[in-house]
Amino acid sequence: QYQCMVSRLRRLAVAFIVALVGCGDGVFIISVNSGVIVGAPQCNGAGGQFDLRDQGGLQVLVVITSSTRIFVSSGTDSCADLRAGQSVEVSGRQSGDRIVAGTITVH
């Protein structure tokens, strides 16, 4: 199941890049980060945010929007299902120390 998800993410990234190249000189950076959720996520409505510490010790803010897809083993998919200390993989648009998440997968 994990490899299937990674394969889908790669296809999605390629599709975005092809679409942007075909539409002009747009810039779209897709980042995939994995690490551990630091502290309790702050959830509100369909969105929220949490701090993610990667294996190198760097910490970034992950922003959850109404279009963020969250995959957890229990089958539910909301910010409220995320917990401190969980190992996650996040893909999305990165700008400095902030990622606007497209997908979050809990391991």
C-alpha angles and dihedrals in degrees: 000000000000093000090049089054092049090050091051091049091052091050090048091051092051091049091053092049093048091048093051094046089051092050099051136267101337120148120219121168117196114197128191114200130173128194145101130307109246114211127343115317115246107232128187125169110313094342144046143143144244140182117254123201114200127209090269091057096251116140125213133177114244115206118205117206132185089266096051112116114218120196119195130164093247089064096241120118118202139106088254089067092063120095138188112268096026117137109235142172116218127192124184147093113325126203115174110304094348131085123192098210122230093175135008119193120191115212 
